[in-house]
Coordinates of C-alpha atoms and ligand atoms in Angstrom, one line a residue:
L1 CA -17.0 -13.1 65.3
S2 CA -20.7 -13.0 64.7
N3 CA -22.2 -9.6 64.2
S4 CA -25.6 -8.5 63.0
H5 CA -25.7 -6.2 60.0
F6 CA -26.8 -2.5 60.1
I7 CA -27.8 -1.3 56.7
I8 CA -29.6 1.7 55.3
H9 CA -31.4 1.1 52.0
I10 CA -32.4 4.2 50.0
L11 CA -35.9 3.8 48.7
G12 CA -36.1 7.4 47.6
A13 CA -34.0 10.5 48.0
N14 CA -35.7 13.2 46.0
S15 CA -37.9 16.1 47.1
A16 CA -41.4 16.8 45.8
K17 CA -41.8 16.6 42.0
P18 CA -39.1 14.0 41.5
P19 CA -37.9 13.1 37.9
I20 CA -39.5 10.1 36.3
G21 CA -38.3 6.9 38.0
L22 CA -37.1 8.6 41.1
N23 CA -38.9 8.6 44.5
Q24 CA -39.5 10.9 47.3
T25 CA -37.9 10.3 50.8
S26 CA -37.9 6.9 52.3
Q27 CA -35.3 4.6 53.8
L28 CA -35.3 1.2 55.3
L29 CA -32.9 0.5 58.1
T30 CA -32.2 -3.2 58.6
I31 CA -30.6 -4.4 61.8
G32 CA -30.3 -8.2 62.3
E33 CA -33.7 -9.7 61.7
G34 CA -35.8 -6.5 62.2
S35 CA -36.2 -3.4 60.0
Y36 CA -37.4 0.1 60.5
L37 CA -38.8 2.6 58.0
L38 CA -37.8 6.2 58.0
D39 CA -40.3 8.4 56.1
C40 CA -42.7 6.9 53.5
G41 CA -43.0 8.9 50.3
E42 CA -45.4 7.7 47.5
G43 CA -44.4 4.3 46.0
T44 CA -42.4 3.2 49.0
Q45 CA -44.0 -0.3 49.0
F46 CA -43.0 -0.8 45.3
R47 CA -39.4 0.2 46.0
L48 CA -39.3 -2.3 48.9
D49 CA -40.6 -5.0 46.6
E50 CA -38.1 -4.2 43.9
L51 CA -35.3 -4.5 46.3
R52 CA -36.8 -7.7 47.8
L53 CA -37.0 -6.1 51.2
K54 CA -39.8 -7.7 53.3
Q55 CA -42.6 -5.3 54.3
N56 CA -43.6 -7.6 57.1
R57 CA -40.3 -7.4 58.9
I58 CA -40.8 -3.7 59.5
K59 CA -41.3 -3.2 63.2
A60 CA -41.7 0.5 63.4
I61 CA -42.2 3.5 61.0
F62 CA -40.8 7.0 61.8
I63 CA -42.3 9.9 59.9
S64 CA -40.4 13.2 60.1
H65 CA -43.2 15.6 59.1
L66 CA -46.5 15.7 57.2
H67 CA -45.4 17.1 53.8
G68 CA -46.8 14.7 51.3
D69 CA -43.4 13.6 49.9
H70 CA -42.6 12.2 53.3
Y71 CA -45.7 10.2 54.2
L72 CA -48.2 9.7 51.3
G73 CA -47.0 6.2 50.7
L74 CA -48.1 5.1 54.1
M75 CA -51.8 4.2 53.4
G76 CA -50.8 2.0 50.4
L77 CA -48.1 0.3 52.5
L78 CA -50.5 -0.4 55.4
S79 CA -53.1 -1.8 53.0
S80 CA -50.5 -4.1 51.4
M81 CA -49.2 -5.3 54.8
S82 CA -52.8 -6.2 55.7
M83 CA -53.3 -8.1 52.4
N84 CA -50.0 -9.9 53.0
H85 CA -51.6 -11.2 56.3
R86 CA -49.4 -9.3 58.7
T87 CA -50.1 -10.2 62.3
A88 CA -47.3 -8.5 64.2
D89 CA -48.0 -5.1 65.8
L90 CA -46.7 -2.1 64.0
H91 CA -45.5 1.1 65.7
I92 CA -45.9 4.4 63.9
F93 CA -44.3 7.6 65.2
A94 CA -45.3 10.8 63.5
P95 CA -46.2 14.5 64.3
K96 CA -49.6 15.5 65.4
G97 CA -52.3 15.0 62.7
L98 CA -51.2 11.7 61.1
I99 CA -53.6 9.7 63.3
E100 CA -56.5 11.8 62.2
I101 CA -55.5 11.6 58.5
L102 CA -55.3 7.8 58.6
T103 CA -58.4 7.4 60.7
V104 CA -60.5 9.4 58.1
Q105 CA -59.1 7.3 55.2
M106 CA -59.7 4.0 57.0
H107 CA -63.2 5.0 58.0
F108 CA -64.4 6.0 54.5
T109 CA -62.6 3.1 52.7
E110 CA -63.7 0.6 55.4
F111 CA -60.1 -0.6 55.7
F112 CA -59.2 -1.9 59.1
P113 CA -55.9 -3.8 59.3
E114 CA -55.9 -7.1 61.1
F115 CA -52.7 -6.2 62.9
E116 CA -52.4 -3.8 65.8
L117 CA -51.3 -0.2 64.9
N118 CA -49.7 1.6 67.7
F119 CA -49.6 5.4 67.0
K120 CA -47.4 7.7 69.0
E121 CA -47.2 11.4 68.5
V122 CA -43.7 12.8 68.2
N123 CA -43.4 16.2 70.0
S124 CA -40.1 16.2 71.7
V125 CA -38.5 19.6 72.4
S126 CA -34.9 18.3 72.7
L127 CA -33.3 14.8 72.3
E128 CA -35.9 12.4 73.8
K129 CA -36.3 8.7 73.7
I130 CA -39.4 7.6 71.8
Y131 CA -38.8 3.9 71.1
E132 CA -36.9 0.9 72.4
D133 CA -36.7 -2.8 71.6
K134 CA -34.2 -5.6 72.0
Q135 CA -31.9 -4.1 69.4
I136 CA -32.2 -0.4 69.3
I137 CA -33.1 2.9 71.0
V138 CA -34.6 5.7 68.9
E139 CA -34.6 9.3 70.0
S140 CA -36.3 12.2 68.3
F141 CA -35.3 15.9 68.2
P142 CA -36.9 19.0 66.7
L143 CA -35.7 20.3 63.4
S144 CA -36.7 23.6 61.7
H145 CA -39.0 23.4 58.7
R146 CA -42.2 25.0 57.4
L147 CA -44.2 22.3 59.2
P148 CA -43.3 20.8 62.6
C149 CA -40.5 18.3 61.8
W150 CA -38.3 16.0 63.8
G151 CA -35.0 14.2 63.2
F152 CA -34.3 10.7 64.5
L153 CA -31.2 9.2 66.2
I154 CA -31.1 5.4 66.0
R155 CA -28.7 3.8 68.4
E156 CA -27.8 0.1 68.6
K157 CA -27.9 -1.3 72.1
I158 CA -24.6 -2.5 73.6
G159 CA -24.1 -6.2 72.9
E160 CA -22.6 -9.1 74.8
R161 CA -18.9 -9.7 75.4
R162 CA -17.3 -11.7 72.7
I163 CA -15.9 -15.1 73.6
I164 CA -12.3 -16.0 72.5
A165 CA -12.9 -19.6 71.4
E166 CA -9.2 -20.7 71.8
N167 CA -9.1 -19.5 75.4
I168 CA -12.1 -21.6 76.5
P169 CA -11.3 -25.0 78.0
E170 CA -12.9 -28.2 76.6
N171 CA -16.3 -29.0 77.9
F172 CA -16.7 -25.6 79.5
P173 CA -20.5 -25.6 80.4
Y174 CA -22.7 -23.4 78.2
P175 CA -24.4 -21.6 81.1
F176 CA -21.0 -20.5 82.3
L177 CA -20.2 -19.1 78.8
A178 CA -23.4 -17.0 79.1
K179 CA -22.1 -15.6 82.4
I180 CA -18.8 -14.7 80.9
K181 CA -20.6 -12.9 78.0
N182 CA -22.4 -11.0 80.8
S183 CA -19.1 -9.9 82.4
E184 CA -19.2 -12.4 85.3
I185 CA -16.4 -14.3 87.0
V186 CA -16.9 -18.1 86.9
V187 CA -15.5 -20.9 89.0
W188 CA -15.5 -24.3 87.3
N189 CA -13.5 -27.4 88.2
E190 CA -11.9 -25.5 91.1
Q191 CA -10.5 -22.9 88.7
T192 CA -11.5 -19.3 88.5
Y193 CA -12.2 -17.8 85.0
H194 CA -12.1 -14.1 84.8
F195 CA -14.3 -12.8 81.9
E196 CA -11.5 -10.4 80.8
D197 CA -9.1 -13.3 80.1
I198 CA -11.5 -15.3 77.9
S199 CA -13.6 -12.7 76.2
L200 CA -13.3 -9.4 74.4
P201 CA -15.5 -6.3 75.1
P202 CA -18.7 -6.0 73.2
L203 CA -18.5 -4.3 69.8
P204 CA -19.1 -0.6 69.9
P205 CA -22.8 0.2 69.2
R206 CA -23.6 1.8 65.9
K207 CA -25.4 5.1 65.6
Y208 CA -27.4 6.6 62.7
A209 CA -28.8 10.2 62.5
F210 CA -31.6 11.0 60.1
C211 CA -32.2 14.8 59.6
T212 CA -34.7 15.9 57.0
D213 CA -36.3 18.4 56.1
T214 CA -34.6 21.2 57.9
L215 CA -32.6 24.5 57.9
F216 CA -29.0 24.2 58.9
L217 CA -29.1 24.0 62.7
P218 CA -25.7 24.1 64.3
H219 CA -27.1 23.3 67.8
I220 CA -28.1 19.8 66.8
A221 CA -24.5 18.9 66.5
Q222 CA -24.6 18.0 70.3
W223 CA -27.4 15.5 69.7
I224 CA -25.9 13.7 66.8
A225 CA -22.2 13.9 67.9
G226 CA -20.1 10.9 66.9
A227 CA -22.7 9.2 64.8
D228 CA -21.4 6.6 62.4
L229 CA -23.5 8.1 59.6
L230 CA -25.5 11.3 59.2
Y231 CA -28.2 11.6 56.6
H232 CA -29.0 15.3 56.0
D233 CA -31.3 17.5 53.9
A234 CA -29.1 18.8 51.0
T235 CA -31.9 20.1 48.7
F236 CA -29.9 23.0 47.2
E237 CA -26.5 24.0 45.9
T238 CA -24.7 27.0 47.5
Q239 CA -25.8 29.3 44.7
H240 CA -29.4 28.8 45.9
E241 CA -28.8 29.3 49.6
I242 CA -31.3 32.1 49.8
R243 CA -33.9 29.8 48.4
A244 CA -32.9 27.1 50.9
N245 CA -33.5 29.6 53.7
E246 CA -36.9 30.7 52.3
T247 CA -38.1 27.1 52.0
Y248 CA -36.5 25.9 55.3
H249 CA -34.1 23.5 53.6
A250 CA -30.3 23.2 53.7
T251 CA -27.5 23.3 51.1
S252 CA -25.1 20.4 50.7
A253 CA -22.3 22.7 52.0
Q254 CA -24.4 23.4 55.2
A255 CA -25.0 19.6 55.6
A256 CA -21.2 19.1 55.4
Q257 CA -20.6 21.9 58.0
L258 CA -22.9 20.1 60.4
A259 CA -21.1 16.8 59.7
E260 CA -17.8 18.5 60.5
M261 CA -19.1 20.2 63.6
S262 CA -20.7 17.1 65.1
G263 CA -17.7 14.7 64.4
V264 CA -19.8 12.1 62.5
K265 CA -17.8 9.5 60.6
K266 CA -19.7 9.8 57.3
L267 CA -22.3 12.0 55.6
L268 CA -25.0 11.0 53.2
I269 CA -26.9 13.8 51.4
G270 CA -30.3 13.7 49.8
H271 CA -33.7 15.3 49.3
F272 CA -32.5 16.6 45.9
S273 CA -34.3 19.5 44.3
S274 CA -35.9 18.8 40.9
R275 CA -34.1 21.8 39.5
Y276 CA -30.8 20.0 39.1
A277 CA -30.2 17.6 36.2
N278 CA -27.5 15.8 38.2
Y279 CA -26.1 16.1 41.8
N280 CA -22.4 16.3 41.1
K281 CA -22.2 19.9 42.3
L282 CA -24.0 19.1 45.5
L283 CA -21.5 16.4 46.2
V284 CA -18.4 18.5 45.3
E285 CA -19.6 21.4 47.5
A286 CA -20.1 19.1 50.4
K287 CA -16.9 17.2 50.0
A288 CA -14.9 20.5 50.0
I289 CA -16.0 20.8 53.6
F290 CA -16.4 17.2 54.7
E291 CA -14.5 14.7 52.6
N292 CA -16.4 11.5 53.6
T293 CA -19.6 12.5 51.9
E294 CA -21.8 10.4 49.6
L295 CA -24.9 11.0 47.6
A296 CA -27.9 9.0 48.7
I297 CA -28.7 7.0 45.5
Q298 CA -32.1 5.3 45.2
G299 CA -31.7 1.5 45.3
N300 CA -28.2 1.7 46.9
F301 CA -27.5 0.5 50.3
Y302 CA -25.1 1.9 52.9
P303 CA -23.9 -0.6 55.6
I304 CA -22.4 0.6 58.8
F305 CA -19.7 -1.7 60.1
N306 CA -18.5 -2.0 63.7
E307 CA -15.1 -0.6 64.3
T308 CA -13.1 -2.8 66.7
Ligands
ZN401 ZN1 -40.9 19.1 53.8

């Protein structure tokens, strides 16, 4: 059965002041032929190149908030896209202010990309659709951080019914196959073919929730419920929970609590504080609450498979 992939590549998972060799937040989500960038810390374009991920396949960029470690790689990436002769439109979703920041930079550097940039301000007050294409729907929802900040829920669209090859008669016309995939009943050679007899339902659509930077917010469980994967701010260990509250971040145990409450299948934690030499304790504390947790490791990729 053919099925397009749905993969999250971690380009960076550290907070501000990362150790040498590690990057600030950025992820590339690849679905089929297209890809989508979530946050764009400094050096994002170089991490894409290292992993041989094509900049020009990026259809849309989603920026959670305007702390530098989440967007300062953007200008460099846009410049490179232009030098690489990108022609396709690019959609950028970000909180208020990013358009002004980039406009000033473009004005004084006399850099004007040859492709179309479509900016949209993210300002949703609950779960609201902000983007849709052939493959996915993206919704944003407010988080709680020192700056206005939003999380993103990326949902695959429901696909076609899947043909059962051995149940299809010889020479069955292709246009009729298309109708079967579209849940229609077909009459051919005086025989009726019911779509349920010769095809299987579409694969269940996959769902990814990206939540950083934020305090632990129990009420967002309703918006991310049942996601296949949740990425969540886990800047601090439990011993630094007070610091997490002061800086509007979460502990890994809180990330795990949210995963548990929202019934997601898997949790990925990141935005690691520079105070920790390694992230074992963050992982152990999360796993004690939600077993299916992994650290977001820069350079690693995390595929989401359809469950049939
Ligand atoms: Zn921040």
